[in-house]
PDB file of C-alpha atoms in Angstrom:
ATOM      1  CA  MET A   1     -83.063  -1.347 -11.904  1.00  0.00           C
ATOM      2  CA  ASP A   2     -86.350  -2.996 -12.809  1.00  0.00           C
ATOM      3  CA  THR A   3     -86.961  -5.771 -15.347  1.00  0.00           C
ATOM      4  CA  ARG A   4     -87.636  -3.315 -18.172  1.00  0.00           C
ATOM      5  CA  GLU A   5     -84.271  -1.613 -17.671  1.00  0.00           C
ATOM      6  CA  TRP A   6     -82.466  -4.980 -17.547  1.00  0.00           C
ATOM      7  CA  ALA A   7     -84.144  -5.793 -20.851  1.00  0.00           C
ATOM      8  CA  LEU A   8     -82.853  -2.510 -22.283  1.00  0.00           C
ATOM      9  CA  LEU A   9     -79.363  -3.266 -20.992  1.00  0.00           C
ATOM     10  CA  ILE A  10     -79.349  -6.645 -22.741  1.00  0.00           C
ATOM     11  CA  PHE A  11     -80.863  -5.195 -25.924  1.00  0.00           C
ATOM     12  CA  THR A  12     -78.382  -2.321 -26.218  1.00  0.00           C
ATOM     13  CA  ILE A  13     -75.308  -4.390 -25.358  1.00  0.00           C
ATOM     14  CA  LEU A  14     -76.178  -7.272 -27.719  1.00  0.00           C
ATOM     15  CA  GLY A  15     -77.328  -4.891 -30.449  1.00  0.00           C
ATOM     16  CA  GLN A  16     -74.063  -2.993 -30.219  1.00  0.00           C
ATOM     17  CA  ILE A  17     -72.040  -6.220 -30.244  1.00  0.00           C
ATOM     18  CA  ALA A  18     -73.823  -7.259 -33.454  1.00  0.00           C
ATOM     19  CA  ALA A  19     -73.366  -3.883 -35.154  1.00  0.00           C
ATOM     20  CA  GLY A  20     -69.741  -3.479 -34.075  1.00  0.00           C
ATOM     21  CA  SER A  21     -68.836  -7.066 -34.946  1.00  0.00           C
ATOM     22  CA  LEU A  22     -70.228  -6.800 -38.467  1.00  0.00           C
ATOM     23  CA  LEU A  23     -68.409  -3.550 -39.195  1.00  0.00           C
ATOM     24  CA  VAL A  24     -65.128  -4.901 -37.806  1.00  0.00           C
ATOM     25  CA  LEU A  25     -65.541  -8.137 -39.754  1.00  0.00           C
ATOM     26  CA  LEU A  26     -66.182  -6.255 -43.006  1.00  0.00           C
ATOM     27  CA  ILE A  27     -62.955  -4.292 -42.499  1.00  0.00           C
ATOM     28  CA  VAL A  28     -61.032  -7.511 -41.752  1.00  0.00           C
ATOM     29  CA  ARG A  29     -62.506  -9.144 -44.864  1.00  0.00           C
ATOM     30  CA  ALA A  30     -61.628  -6.147 -47.044  1.00  0.00           C
ATOM     31  CA  LEU A  31     -58.013  -6.275 -45.872  1.00  0.00           C
ATOM     32  CA  ALA A  32     -57.892 -10.064 -46.333  1.00  0.00           C
ATOM     33  CA  LEU A  33     -59.171  -9.685 -49.906  1.00  0.00           C
ATOM     34  CA  ARG A  34     -56.126  -7.570 -50.700  1.00  0.00           C
ATOM     35  CA  ILE A  35     -53.891 -10.388 -49.449  1.00  0.00           C
ATOM     36  CA  ALA A  36     -55.526 -13.498 -50.850  1.00  0.00           C
ATOM     37  CA  GLY A  37     -58.383 -12.894 -53.282  1.00  0.00           C
ATOM     38  CA  VAL A  38     -61.988 -14.004 -52.758  1.00  0.00           C
ATOM     39  CA  ASP A  39     -62.205 -17.608 -51.530  1.00  0.00           C
ATOM     40  CA  PRO A  40     -59.658 -17.651 -48.672  1.00  0.00           C
ATOM     41  CA  PRO A  41     -61.128 -14.502 -47.029  1.00  0.00           C
ATOM     42  CA  ASP A  42     -64.609 -16.029 -47.284  1.00  0.00           C
ATOM     43  CA  ARG A  43     -63.430 -19.120 -45.415  1.00  0.00           C
ATOM     44  CA  PHE A  44     -61.584 -16.861 -42.989  1.00  0.00           C
ATOM     45  CA  THR A  45     -64.542 -14.579 -42.166  1.00  0.00           C
ATOM     46  CA  ASN A  46     -67.734 -16.564 -42.846  1.00  0.00           C
ATOM     47  CA  GLY A  47     -67.588 -18.457 -39.553  1.00  0.00           C
ATOM     48  CA  PRO A  48     -67.546 -15.253 -37.456  1.00  0.00           C
ATOM     49  CA  LEU A  49     -70.255 -13.790 -39.708  1.00  0.00           C
ATOM     50  CA  TYR A  50     -72.705 -16.553 -38.831  1.00  0.00           C
ATOM     51  CA  ILE A  51     -72.725 -15.669 -35.121  1.00  0.00           C
ATOM     52  CA  ILE A  52     -73.896 -12.088 -35.704  1.00  0.00           C
ATOM     53  CA  PHE A  53     -77.450 -13.004 -36.716  1.00  0.00           C
ATOM     54  CA  PRO A  54     -78.228 -14.991 -33.516  1.00  0.00           C
ATOM     55  CA  ILE A  55     -76.657 -12.242 -31.377  1.00  0.00           C
ATOM     56  CA  MET A  56     -78.933  -9.627 -32.957  1.00  0.00           C
ATOM     57  CA  GLY A  57     -81.862 -12.040 -32.765  1.00  0.00           C
ATOM     58  CA  LEU A  58     -81.323 -12.377 -29.016  1.00  0.00           C
ATOM     59  CA  ALA A  59     -81.142  -8.588 -28.750  1.00  0.00           C
ATOM     60  CA  LEU A  60     -84.567  -8.252 -30.371  1.00  0.00           C
ATOM     61  CA  LEU A  61     -86.022 -10.987 -28.170  1.00  0.00           C
ATOM     62  CA  SER A  62     -84.801  -9.163 -25.078  1.00  0.00           C
ATOM     63  CA  SER A  63     -86.416  -5.953 -26.327  1.00  0.00           C
ATOM     64  CA  LEU A  64     -89.793  -7.701 -26.221  1.00  0.00           C
ATOM     65  CA  LEU A  65     -89.499  -7.759 -22.415  1.00  0.00           C
ATOM     66  CA  HIS A  66     -89.466  -3.974 -22.636  1.00  0.00           C
ATOM     67  CA  LEU A  67     -92.139  -3.620 -25.324  1.00  0.00           C
ATOM     68  CA  GLY A  68     -94.381  -6.164 -23.616  1.00  0.00           C
ATOM     69  CA  ASN A  69     -96.024  -7.355 -26.840  1.00  0.00           C
ATOM     70  CA  PRO A  70     -94.432  -8.215 -30.221  1.00  0.00           C
ATOM     71  CA  LEU A  71     -97.282  -6.374 -31.948  1.00  0.00           C
ATOM     72  CA  ASN A  72     -96.014  -3.136 -30.405  1.00  0.00           C
ATOM     73  CA  ILE A  73     -93.160  -3.224 -32.928  1.00  0.00           C
ATOM     74  CA  ALA A  74     -95.664  -2.499 -35.706  1.00  0.00           C
ATOM     75  CA  LYS A  75     -96.961   0.497 -33.750  1.00  0.00           C
ATOM     76  CA  ALA A  76     -93.535   2.099 -34.035  1.00  0.00           C
ATOM     77  CA  VAL A  77     -93.769   2.577 -37.818  1.00  0.00           C
ATOM     78  CA  PRO A  78     -96.207   5.557 -37.879  1.00  0.00           C
ATOM     79  CA  ASN A  79     -93.930   7.556 -35.551  1.00  0.00           C
ATOM     80  CA  LEU A  80     -90.728   7.256 -37.606  1.00  0.00           C
ATOM     81  CA  GLY A  81     -90.731  10.959 -38.446  1.00  0.00           C
ATOM     82  CA  THR A  82     -90.853  12.153 -34.849  1.00  0.00           C
ATOM     83  CA  SER A  83     -89.628   9.437 -32.485  1.00  0.00           C
ATOM     84  CA  TRP A  84     -86.088   8.080 -32.109  1.00  0.00           C
ATOM     85  CA  LEU A  85     -87.528   5.152 -30.171  1.00  0.00           C
ATOM     86  CA  SER A  86     -89.641   4.198 -33.193  1.00  0.00           C
ATOM     87  CA  ARG A  87     -86.633   4.592 -35.489  1.00  0.00           C
ATOM     88  CA  GLU A  88     -84.525   2.425 -33.178  1.00  0.00           C
ATOM     89  CA  VAL A  89     -87.074  -0.405 -33.254  1.00  0.00           C
ATOM     90  CA  VAL A  90     -87.586  -0.314 -37.028  1.00  0.00           C
ATOM     91  CA  ILE A  91     -83.851  -0.029 -37.788  1.00  0.00           C
ATOM     92  CA  ALA A  92     -83.117  -2.981 -35.477  1.00  0.00           C
ATOM     93  CA  VAL A  93     -85.682  -5.158 -37.282  1.00  0.00           C
ATOM     94  CA  VAL A  94     -84.358  -4.174 -40.737  1.00  0.00           C
ATOM     95  CA  PHE A  95     -80.788  -4.690 -39.556  1.00  0.00           C
ATOM     96  CA  VAL A  96     -81.366  -8.250 -38.324  1.00  0.00           C
ATOM     97  CA  ILE A  97     -83.144  -9.116 -41.592  1.00  0.00           C
ATOM     98  CA  LEU A  98     -80.267  -7.760 -43.686  1.00  0.00           C
ATOM     99  CA  VAL A  99     -77.699  -9.564 -41.511  1.00  0.00           C
ATOM    100  CA  GLY A 100     -79.588 -12.810 -42.177  1.00  0.00           C
ATOM    101  CA  VAL A 101     -79.731 -12.083 -45.915  1.00  0.00           C
ATOM    102  CA  TYR A 102     -76.025 -11.264 -46.075  1.00  0.00           C
ATOM    103  CA  ALA A 103     -75.065 -14.377 -44.111  1.00  0.00           C
ATOM    104  CA  LEU A 104     -77.235 -16.532 -46.380  1.00  0.00           C
ATOM    105  CA  MET A 105     -75.694 -14.988 -49.497  1.00  0.00           C
ATOM    106  CA  GLN A 106     -72.199 -15.688 -48.193  1.00  0.00           C
ATOM    107  CA  TRP A 107     -73.075 -19.233 -47.138  1.00  0.00           C
ATOM    108  CA  ARG A 108     -74.779 -20.230 -50.404  1.00  0.00           C
ATOM    109  CA  LYS A 109     -72.580 -17.987 -52.606  1.00  0.00           C
ATOM    110  CA  ILE A 110     -75.656 -16.163 -53.941  1.00  0.00           C
ATOM    111  CA  GLY A 111     -74.623 -13.479 -56.419  1.00  0.00           C
ATOM    112  CA  ASN A 112     -71.072 -12.455 -57.257  1.00  0.00           C
ATOM    113  CA  ASN A 113     -68.505 -11.156 -54.793  1.00  0.00           C
ATOM    114  CA  VAL A 114     -69.191  -7.497 -55.643  1.00  0.00           C
ATOM    115  CA  LEU A 115     -72.921  -7.843 -54.929  1.00  0.00           C
ATOM    116  CA  ARG A 116     -72.313  -9.651 -51.646  1.00  0.00           C
ATOM    117  CA  THR A 117     -69.756  -7.035 -50.616  1.00  0.00           C
ATOM    118  CA  VAL A 118     -72.176  -4.188 -51.356  1.00  0.00           C
ATOM    119  CA  ILE A 119     -74.954  -5.874 -49.354  1.00  0.00           C
ATOM    120  CA  GLY A 120     -72.512  -6.440 -46.518  1.00  0.00           C
ATOM    121  CA  TRP A 121     -71.427  -2.812 -46.339  1.00  0.00           C
ATOM    122  CA  ILE A 122     -74.991  -1.518 -46.581  1.00  0.00           C
ATOM    123  CA  THR A 123     -75.856  -3.764 -43.644  1.00  0.00           C
ATOM    124  CA  GLY A 124     -72.756  -2.702 -41.719  1.00  0.00           C
ATOM    125  CA  LEU A 125     -73.538   0.997 -42.164  1.00  0.00           C
ATOM    126  CA  LEU A 126     -77.122   0.362 -41.071  1.00  0.00           C
ATOM    127  CA  GLY A 127     -75.685  -1.225 -37.934  1.00  0.00           C
ATOM    128  CA  LEU A 128     -73.844   2.036 -37.228  1.00  0.00           C
ATOM    129  CA  VAL A 129     -77.084   3.950 -37.730  1.00  0.00           C
ATOM    130  CA  GLN A 130     -78.702   1.572 -35.251  1.00  0.00           C
ATOM    131  CA  VAL A 131     -76.054   2.362 -32.626  1.00  0.00           C
ATOM    132  CA  TYR A 132     -76.486   6.089 -33.269  1.00  0.00           C
ATOM    133  CA  GLY A 133     -80.258   5.693 -32.920  1.00  0.00           C
ATOM    134  CA  MET A 134     -79.810   3.852 -29.615  1.00  0.00           C
ATOM    135  CA  GLY A 135     -77.866   6.821 -28.309  1.00  0.00           C
ATOM    136  CA  MET A 136     -80.355   9.406 -29.556  1.00  0.00           C
ATOM    137  CA  VAL A 137     -83.215   7.627 -27.740  1.00  0.00           C
ATOM    138  CA  TYR A 138     -81.632   8.749 -24.455  1.00  0.00           C
ATOM    139  CA  MET A 139     -81.051  12.369 -25.437  1.00  0.00           C
ATOM    140  CA  ILE A 140     -83.912  13.561 -23.223  1.00  0.00           C
ATOM    141  CA  ARG A 141     -83.993  17.025 -21.657  1.00  0.00           C
ATOM    142  CA  THR A 142     -85.559  15.725 -18.455  1.00  0.00           C
ATOM    143  CA  GLN A 143     -82.663  13.261 -18.019  1.00  0.00           C
ATOM    144  CA  PRO A 144     -79.594  15.552 -17.790  1.00  0.00           C
ATOM    145  CA  ALA A 145     -77.120  12.716 -17.109  1.00  0.00           C
ATOM    146  CA  TRP A 146     -78.177  11.096 -20.389  1.00  0.00           C
ATOM    147  CA  ASN A 147     -78.699  14.241 -22.461  1.00  0.00           C
ATOM    148  CA  THR A 148     -75.046  14.749 -23.404  1.00  0.00           C
ATOM    149  CA  LEU A 149     -72.865  14.008 -26.404  1.00  0.00           C
ATOM    150  CA  ALA A 150     -71.167  11.343 -24.257  1.00  0.00           C
ATOM    151  CA  THR A 151     -74.185   9.052 -24.656  1.00  0.00           C
ATOM    152  CA  PRO A 152     -74.040   8.419 -28.439  1.00  0.00           C
ATOM    153  CA  VAL A 153     -70.225   8.574 -28.419  1.00  0.00           C
ATOM    154  CA  SER A 154     -69.917   6.006 -25.622  1.00  0.00           C
ATOM    155  CA  PHE A 155     -72.475   3.747 -27.329  1.00  0.00           C
ATOM    156  CA  LEU A 156     -70.403   3.848 -30.529  1.00  0.00           C
ATOM    157  CA  VAL A 157     -67.140   3.146 -28.666  1.00  0.00           C
ATOM    158  CA  THR A 158     -68.795   0.242 -26.826  1.00  0.00           C
ATOM    159  CA  ALA A 159     -70.057  -1.205 -30.128  1.00  0.00           C
ATOM    160  CA  LEU A 160     -66.628  -1.016 -31.759  1.00  0.00           C
ATOM    161  CA  LEU A 161     -64.706  -2.238 -28.708  1.00  0.00           C
ATOM    162  CA  LEU A 162     -66.998  -5.214 -28.186  1.00  0.00           C
ATOM    163  CA  GLY A 163     -66.980  -5.821 -31.943  1.00  0.00           C
ATOM    164  CA  VAL A 164     -63.183  -5.950 -31.996  1.00  0.00           C
ATOM    165  CA  ALA A 165     -63.047  -8.350 -29.026  1.00  0.00           C
ATOM    166  CA  THR A 166     -65.854 -10.579 -30.350  1.00  0.00           C
ATOM    167  CA  ILE A 167     -64.390 -10.891 -33.840  1.00  0.00           C
ATOM    168  CA  ALA A 168     -60.906 -11.599 -32.471  1.00  0.00           C
ATOM    169  CA  ALA A 169     -62.326 -14.506 -30.440  1.00  0.00           C
ATOM    170  CA  ALA A 170     -64.470 -15.721 -33.352  1.00  0.00           C
ATOM    171  CA  LEU A 171     -61.463 -15.698 -35.707  1.00  0.00           C
ATOM    172  CA  ILE A 172     -59.500 -17.816 -33.226  1.00  0.00           C
ATOM    173  CA  VAL A 173     -62.313 -20.400 -33.097  1.00  0.00           C
ATOM    174  CA  ASN A 174     -62.766 -20.334 -36.869  1.00  0.00           C
ATOM    175  CA  ASN A 175     -59.035 -20.829 -37.393  1.00  0.00           C
ATOM    176  CA  ALA A 176     -59.040 -23.848 -35.073  1.00  0.00           C
ATOM    177  CA  LEU A 177     -61.900 -25.388 -37.077  1.00  0.00           C
ATOM    178  CA  LEU A 178     -60.180 -24.690 -40.405  1.00  0.00           C
ATOM    179  CA  ASN A 179     -56.787 -26.010 -39.293  1.00  0.00           C
ATOM    180  CA  LYS A 180     -57.589 -29.301 -37.616  1.00  0.00           C
ATOM    181  CA  GLY A 181     -54.857 -31.906 -37.669  1.00  0.00           C
ATOM    182  CA  ASP A 182     -51.186 -31.507 -38.527  1.00  0.00           C
ATOM    183  CA  LYS A 183     -51.617 -29.741 -41.873  1.00  0.00           C
ATOM    184  CA  LYS A 184     -51.870 -25.972 -41.465  1.00  0.00           C
ATOM    185  CA  ASP A 185     -53.142 -23.475 -44.019  1.00  0.00           C
ATOM    186  CA  GLU A 186     -50.280 -20.973 -43.984  1.00  0.00           C
ATOM    187  CA  GLN A 187     -52.300 -18.341 -45.824  1.00  0.00           C
ATOM    188  CA  GLN A 188     -55.094 -18.533 -43.232  1.00  0.00           C
ATOM    189  CA  LEU A 189     -52.541 -18.294 -40.433  1.00  0.00           C
ATOM    190  CA  GLU A 190     -50.963 -15.225 -42.007  1.00  0.00           C
ATOM    191  CA  MET A 191     -54.365 -13.546 -42.293  1.00  0.00           C
ATOM    192  CA  LEU A 192     -55.114 -14.429 -38.664  1.00  0.00           C
ATOM    193  CA  ARG A 193     -51.780 -12.983 -37.511  1.00  0.00           C
ATOM    194  CA  LYS A 194     -52.331  -9.692 -39.306  1.00  0.00           C
ATOM    195  CA  ALA A 195     -55.992  -9.507 -38.261  1.00  0.00           C
ATOM    196  CA  LEU A 196     -55.208 -10.042 -34.575  1.00  0.00           C
ATOM    197  CA  GLN A 197     -52.437  -7.454 -34.622  1.00  0.00           C
ATOM    198  CA  GLY A 198     -54.744  -4.928 -36.297  1.00  0.00           C
ATOM    199  CA  LEU A 199     -57.561  -5.687 -33.854  1.00  0.00           C
ATOM    200  CA  ALA A 200     -55.178  -5.301 -30.912  1.00  0.00           C
ATOM    201  CA  ILE A 201     -54.144  -1.840 -32.127  1.00  0.00           C
ATOM    202  CA  ALA A 202     -57.800  -0.872 -32.671  1.00  0.00           C
ATOM    203  CA  SER A 203     -58.638  -2.058 -29.160  1.00  0.00           C
ATOM    204  CA  ILE A 204     -55.945   0.107 -27.599  1.00  0.00           C
ATOM    205  CA  ALA A 205     -57.040   3.137 -29.672  1.00  0.00           C
ATOM    206  CA  LEU A 206     -60.687   2.687 -28.647  1.00  0.00           C
ATOM    207  CA  LEU A 207     -59.616   2.342 -25.023  1.00  0.00           C
ATOM    208  CA  GLY A 208     -57.937   5.733 -25.352  1.00  0.00           C
ATOM    209  CA  VAL A 209     -61.166   7.281 -26.642  1.00  0.00           C
ATOM    210  CA  GLU A 210     -63.188   5.714 -23.819  1.00  0.00           C
ATOM    211  CA  PHE A 211     -60.768   6.945 -21.171  1.00  0.00           C
ATOM    212  CA  LEU A 212     -60.929  10.438 -22.700  1.00  0.00           C
ATOM    213  CA  VAL A 213     -64.740  10.595 -22.833  1.00  0.00           C
ATOM    214  CA  THR A 214     -65.334   9.311 -19.287  1.00  0.00           C
ATOM    215  CA  PRO A 215     -63.484  12.047 -17.308  1.00  0.00           C
ATOM    216  CA  LEU A 216     -64.795  14.773 -19.628  1.00  0.00           C
ATOM    217  CA  TYR A 217     -68.331  13.514 -19.055  1.00  0.00           C
ATOM    218  CA  MET A 218     -67.857  13.424 -15.275  1.00  0.00           C
ATOM    219  CA  ALA A 219     -66.392  16.939 -15.289  1.00  0.00           C
ATOM    220  CA  TYR A 220     -69.334  18.197 -17.375  1.00  0.00           C
ATOM    221  CA  LEU A 221     -72.153  16.829 -15.197  1.00  0.00           C
ATOM    222  CA  PRO A 222     -71.843  19.339 -12.275  1.00  0.00           C
ATOM    223  CA  SER A 223     -72.657  22.181 -14.677  1.00  0.00           C
ATOM    224  CA  GLN A 224     -75.960  20.575 -15.694  1.00  0.00           C
ATOM    225  CA  GLY A 225     -77.964  21.111 -12.541  1.00  0.00           C
ATOM    226  CA  VAL A 226     -78.905  19.337  -9.326  1.00  0.00           C
ATOM    227  CA  GLU A 227     -80.185  16.166 -10.973  1.00  0.00           C
ATOM    228  CA  ALA A 228     -77.006  15.669 -12.991  1.00  0.00           C
ATOM    229  CA  MET A 229     -74.945  16.224  -9.848  1.00  0.00           C
ATOM    230  CA  GLN A 230     -77.009  13.570  -8.062  1.00  0.00           C
ATOM    231  CA  SER A 231     -76.232  11.154 -10.887  1.00  0.00           C
ATOM    232  CA  LEU A 232     -72.517  11.882 -10.533  1.00  0.00           C
ATOM    233  CA  GLU A 233     -72.666  11.383  -6.760  1.00  0.00           C
ATOM    234  CA  MET A 234     -74.319   7.966  -7.225  1.00  0.00           C
ATOM    235  CA  MET A 235     -71.760   7.056  -9.867  1.00  0.00           C
ATOM    236  CA  VAL A 236     -68.771   7.648  -7.597  1.00  0.00           C
ATOM    237  CA  GLY A 237     -70.561   6.931  -4.296  1.00  0.00           C
ATOM    238  CA  THR A 238     -73.311   4.295  -4.281  1.00  0.00           C
ATOM    239  CA  PHE A 239     -71.934   2.534  -7.344  1.00  0.00           C
ATOM    240  CA  GLY A 240     -68.325   3.612  -6.893  1.00  0.00           C
ATOM    241  CA  VAL A 241     -66.953   0.079  -6.560  1.00  0.00           C
ATOM    242  CA  ILE A 242     -68.744  -1.093  -9.707  1.00  0.00           C
ATOM    243  CA  PHE A 243     -67.563   2.030 -11.537  1.00  0.00           C
ATOM    244  CA  ALA A 244     -63.933   1.405 -10.532  1.00  0.00           C
ATOM    245  CA  LEU A 245     -64.099  -2.294 -11.428  1.00  0.00           C
ATOM    246  CA  ARG A 246     -65.595  -1.420 -14.777  1.00  0.00           C
ATOM    247  CA  LEU A 247     -62.656   0.850 -15.620  1.00  0.00           C
ATOM    248  CA  ILE A 248     -60.152  -1.755 -14.442  1.00  0.00           C
ATOM    249  CA  PHE A 249     -61.723  -4.568 -16.470  1.00  0.00           C
ATOM    250  CA  VAL A 250     -61.856  -2.509 -19.661  1.00  0.00           C
ATOM    251  CA  PHE A 251     -58.302  -1.220 -19.135  1.00  0.00           C
ATOM    252  CA  VAL A 252     -56.885  -4.711 -18.563  1.00  0.00           C
ATOM    253  CA  GLY A 253     -58.913  -6.296 -21.370  1.00  0.00           C
ATOM    254  CA  ALA A 254     -58.478  -3.646 -24.041  1.00  0.00           C
ATOM    255  CA  GLY A 255     -55.096  -2.326 -22.978  1.00  0.00           C
ATOM    256  CA  ILE A 256     -52.796  -4.780 -21.276  1.00  0.00           C
ATOM    257  CA  LEU A 257     -54.114  -7.986 -22.866  1.00  0.00           C
ATOM    258  CA  ALA A 258     -54.332  -6.331 -26.289  1.00  0.00           C
ATOM    259  CA  THR A 259     -50.643  -5.461 -26.006  1.00  0.00           C
ATOM    260  CA  TYR A 260     -49.790  -9.103 -25.300  1.00  0.00           C
ATOM    261  CA  ILE A 261     -52.062 -10.232 -28.154  1.00  0.00           C
ATOM    262  CA  TYR A 262     -50.163  -7.951 -30.543  1.00  0.00           C
ATOM    263  CA  ARG A 263     -46.829  -9.384 -29.403  1.00  0.00           C
ATOM    264  CA  ASN A 264     -47.947 -13.040 -29.488  1.00  0.00           C
ATOM    265  CA  ALA A 265     -49.861 -12.898 -32.798  1.00  0.00           C
ATOM    266  CA  SER A 266     -46.621 -13.314 -34.737  1.00  0.00           C
ATOM    267  CA  ILE A 267     -45.798 -16.492 -32.790  1.00  0.00           C
ATOM    268  CA  LEU A 268     -48.626 -18.680 -34.049  1.00  0.00           C
ATOM    269  CA  TRP A 269     -47.295 -21.893 -32.537  1.00  0.00           C
ATOM    270  CA  LYS A 270     -48.336 -20.446 -29.170  1.00  0.00           C
ATOM    271  CA  GLU A 271     -51.988 -20.979 -30.102  1.00  0.00           C
ATOM    272  CA  GLY A 272     -53.011 -21.923 -26.553  1.00  0.00           C
ATOM    273  CA  THR A 273     -51.526 -18.746 -25.120  1.00  0.00           C
ATOM    274  CA  LEU A 274     -53.034 -16.618 -27.879  1.00  0.00           C
ATOM    275  CA  SER A 275     -56.511 -18.131 -27.401  1.00  0.00           C
ATOM    276  CA  THR A 276     -56.321 -17.542 -23.648  1.00  0.00           C
ATOM    277  CA  LEU A 277     -55.347 -13.915 -24.167  1.00  0.00           C
ATOM    278  CA  VAL A 278     -58.094 -13.245 -26.716  1.00  0.00           C
ATOM    279  CA  PHE A 279     -60.906 -14.869 -24.746  1.00  0.00           C
ATOM    280  CA  SER A 280     -59.754 -13.273 -21.488  1.00  0.00           C
ATOM    281  CA  ALA A 281     -59.804  -9.876 -23.184  1.00  0.00           C
ATOM    282  CA  LEU A 282     -63.327 -10.508 -24.506  1.00  0.00           C
ATOM    283  CA  ILE A 283     -64.646 -11.554 -21.085  1.00  0.00           C
ATOM    284  CA  LEU A 284     -63.065  -8.580 -19.317  1.00  0.00           C
ATOM    285  CA  ILE A 285     -64.227  -6.033 -21.903  1.00  0.00           C
ATOM    286  CA  LEU A 286     -67.755  -7.467 -22.002  1.00  0.00           C
ATOM    287  CA  THR A 287     -67.991  -7.508 -18.206  1.00  0.00           C
ATOM    288  CA  GLY A 288     -66.711  -3.942 -18.000  1.00  0.00           C
ATOM    289  CA  GLU A 289     -69.140  -2.655 -20.625  1.00  0.00           C
ATOM    290  CA  VAL A 290     -72.097  -4.423 -18.982  1.00  0.00           C
ATOM    291  CA  MET A 291     -71.110  -2.771 -15.684  1.00  0.00           C
ATOM    292  CA  GLY A 292     -70.927   0.572 -17.460  1.00  0.00           C
ATOM    293  CA  ARG A 293     -74.380   0.126 -18.982  1.00  0.00           C
ATOM    294  CA  PHE A 294     -75.760  -0.899 -15.575  1.00  0.00           C
ATOM    295  CA  ILE A 295     -74.415   2.343 -14.079  1.00  0.00           C
ATOM    296  CA  PHE A 296     -75.886   4.277 -17.031  1.00  0.00           C
ATOM    297  CA  TYR A 297     -79.400   3.070 -16.193  1.00  0.00           C
ATOM    298  CA  ALA A 298     -79.025   2.947 -12.410  1.00  0.00           C
ATOM    299  CA  THR A 299     -77.775   6.505 -11.893  1.00  0.00           C
ATOM    300  CA  HIS A 300     -80.110   8.584 -14.051  1.00  0.00           C
ATOM    301  CA  VAL A 301     -82.192  11.166 -12.196  1.00  0.00           C
ATOM    302  CA  ARG A 302     -85.221  12.718 -13.849  1.00  0.00           C
ATOM    303  CA  ILE A 303     -86.047  16.416 -13.610  1.00  0.00           C
ATOM    304  CA  GLY A 304     -89.417  16.739 -11.891  1.00  0.00           C
ATOM    305  CA  LEU A 305     -91.745  13.803 -11.300  1.00  0.00           C
TER     306      LEU A 305
END
C-alpha cells in the first residue's frame, strides 16, 4: 500500500468511527431520556459527544494526504450529480460542521431540548449517508473485489461496531469524571449499567452480521472472474495471517469480551474490571477493523491496466 491508500484507510476508519459513535450515542441518549428526563442524560452523554468532532476532524485532515491540496475539496462540488467521490468529500465536510454545531448547542444549551435533539438526529443520519457514500466510492466495475454489496454493508457494520465500542469506552471515562470521590450518582450509574448491557448486546449482534457477510463474500468472489479470484488468493495466502488475526481480534473483542461486559455491568463496584473489559474490547475491535481495511486496499486487483 502506498501513502495515498494509507491516508484512505485512516480517513475511512476515523470517519466511520465518528458516524457510528454519533448514531450510537443518540440512541443511548434517547433511551436515557426515557429514564431520567433531560439534564441527567445530557451530563451522561455530552462528554462522549465532544470527542466525535476531533475524530472527524482528524479524518478530514488525513484525507488531505490523498487529495494533495485542500483547495481540491472545492473542486468536488461541481461533480455532485455524477461522482460518489465528490459526494463523499462534500458530505464529510458538512457532517463535521454539523457535529461541531450540535456539540456546541449541547455544551452551551443553545435552543430547547427538542431543537437540539432534531439537529442531533439530522447529523446522525447524515453520518450514515457518509458511510454509505464511502462504500459507493468503491463500487467500481474494474475492481471486482470491491464491486460487491459486501463493500457498503461491511463499511456500515464497521461504523456501528466501532461506534458501539468507542461510546462504551467514552461512557466509562465520563462516568469516572462525573463520580469522583465517595459520593456516587446512582441515577448515572443505573444509566451506565443499562447502556453497557445494551451496547454489549449490539456488539454481539453486529459480530454475527460481520461473520455472515465475510464467508458469503469470499464464496462469491470466485464467480467474478480472474481478478477477483486473485484478490481472494491474496486474502487467504499472502495476507492470510493478517486475515486470521483480524477475525480473531474482532471475535474476541465483540464476542467474548462483550459477553463479560454484559455480565459485569450489573456489578458496578467492579469498576476496574469493567473498564479493563471495555477498553480491551475497543482496542481489539479497532485493531481487527484496521487489519480488515488494510486487506481491503492491499488485495484489490484491477481489470486491465
